[in-house]
Every structure is written in C-alpha cells, then in structure tokens.
Coordinates of C-alpha atoms in Angstrom, one line a residue:
X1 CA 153.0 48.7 68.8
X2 CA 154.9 50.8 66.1
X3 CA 153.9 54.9 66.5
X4 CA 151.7 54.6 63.2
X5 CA 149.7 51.5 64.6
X6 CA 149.0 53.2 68.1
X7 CA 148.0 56.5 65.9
X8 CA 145.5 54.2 64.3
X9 CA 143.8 52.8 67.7
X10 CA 143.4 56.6 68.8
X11 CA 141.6 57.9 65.5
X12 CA 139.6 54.9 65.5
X13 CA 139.2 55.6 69.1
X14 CA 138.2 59.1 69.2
X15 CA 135.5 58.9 66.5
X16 CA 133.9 56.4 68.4
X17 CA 133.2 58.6 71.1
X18 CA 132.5 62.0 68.7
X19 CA 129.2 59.8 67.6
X20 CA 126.2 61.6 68.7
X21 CA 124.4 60.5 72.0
X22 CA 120.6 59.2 70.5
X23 CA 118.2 59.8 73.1
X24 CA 114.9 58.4 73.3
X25 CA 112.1 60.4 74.9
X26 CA 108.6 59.0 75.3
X27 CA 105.1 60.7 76.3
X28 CA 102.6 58.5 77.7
X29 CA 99.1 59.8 77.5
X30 CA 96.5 58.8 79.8
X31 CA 92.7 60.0 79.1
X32 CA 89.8 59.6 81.2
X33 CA 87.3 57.5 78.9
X34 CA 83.9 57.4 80.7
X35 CA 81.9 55.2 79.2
X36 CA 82.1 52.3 82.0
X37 CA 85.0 50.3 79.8
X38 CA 88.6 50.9 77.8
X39 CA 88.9 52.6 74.6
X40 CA 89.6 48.7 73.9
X41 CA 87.6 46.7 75.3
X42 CA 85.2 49.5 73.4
X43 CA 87.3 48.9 69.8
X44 CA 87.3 45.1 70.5
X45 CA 83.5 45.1 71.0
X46 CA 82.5 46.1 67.3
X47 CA 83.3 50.2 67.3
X48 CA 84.2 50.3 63.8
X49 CA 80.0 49.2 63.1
X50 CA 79.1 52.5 64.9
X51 CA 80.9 54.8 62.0
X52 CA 79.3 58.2 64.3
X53 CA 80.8 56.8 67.8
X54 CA 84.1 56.0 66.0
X55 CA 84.8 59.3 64.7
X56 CA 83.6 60.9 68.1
X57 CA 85.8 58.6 70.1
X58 CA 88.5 59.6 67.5
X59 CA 88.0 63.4 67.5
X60 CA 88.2 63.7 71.0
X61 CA 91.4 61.6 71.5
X62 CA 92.9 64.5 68.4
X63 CA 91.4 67.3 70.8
X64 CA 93.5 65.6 73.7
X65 CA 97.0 66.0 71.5
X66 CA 96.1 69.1 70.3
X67 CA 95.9 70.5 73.9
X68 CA 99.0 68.9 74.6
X69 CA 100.6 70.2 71.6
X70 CA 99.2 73.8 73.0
X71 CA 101.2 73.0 76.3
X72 CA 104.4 72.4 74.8
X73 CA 104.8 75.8 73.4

C-alpha cells in the first residue's frame, strides 16, 4: 500500500473503535401476587370486566416501582 492508502485504513480504523460501547441493562421484577393464580392467568380470565380489581391490581404493581424507584436513590 502507498503511505496515503495505509493513512486511510488507520483513520477508518480508529473511529471504529472511538464508537461508544452501548450497554444494555435490564431489571426483572418479581411480585408476590396472592390470589391463588398469575397476574395472567388473572388478565386472561376476564380482569378488564372487573374495572375496581383492574385498577387495584394496577395500583399496587405502580406502588411496587415506586419503591423500587425509592431504592435506587
């Protein structure tokens, strides 16, 4: 290779490797849902008829991320 071509490669090169990193992160959540089946087994089985049990069910699982939100900081 001529000097200009190889100068080329090695800027092409060395932005490749100055690109950020990306790292995923993931947070499972796991809450303990106590009435005797899954949150969807409990969606599956009609939840959105019982408009007062949907918007329980759906307060408490905010409550859970709030307190983990709390946790964080």
């Amino acid at each position: 290779e001529e000097p200009s071509n190889r100068k080329a490669a090695d800027t092409l090169e060395s932005s490749d490797s100055e690109k950020p990193l990306l790292i995923a992160h993931y947070l499972y959540i796991q809450m303990e849902y106590c009435e005797k089946s899954t949150l969807r087994d409990t969606i599956n089985q009609g939840l959105y008829q019982d408009v007062s049990r949907l918007w329980r069910l759906f307060r408490e699982i905010l409550d859970g991320l709030s307190y983990i939100h709390e946790q964080v900081n």
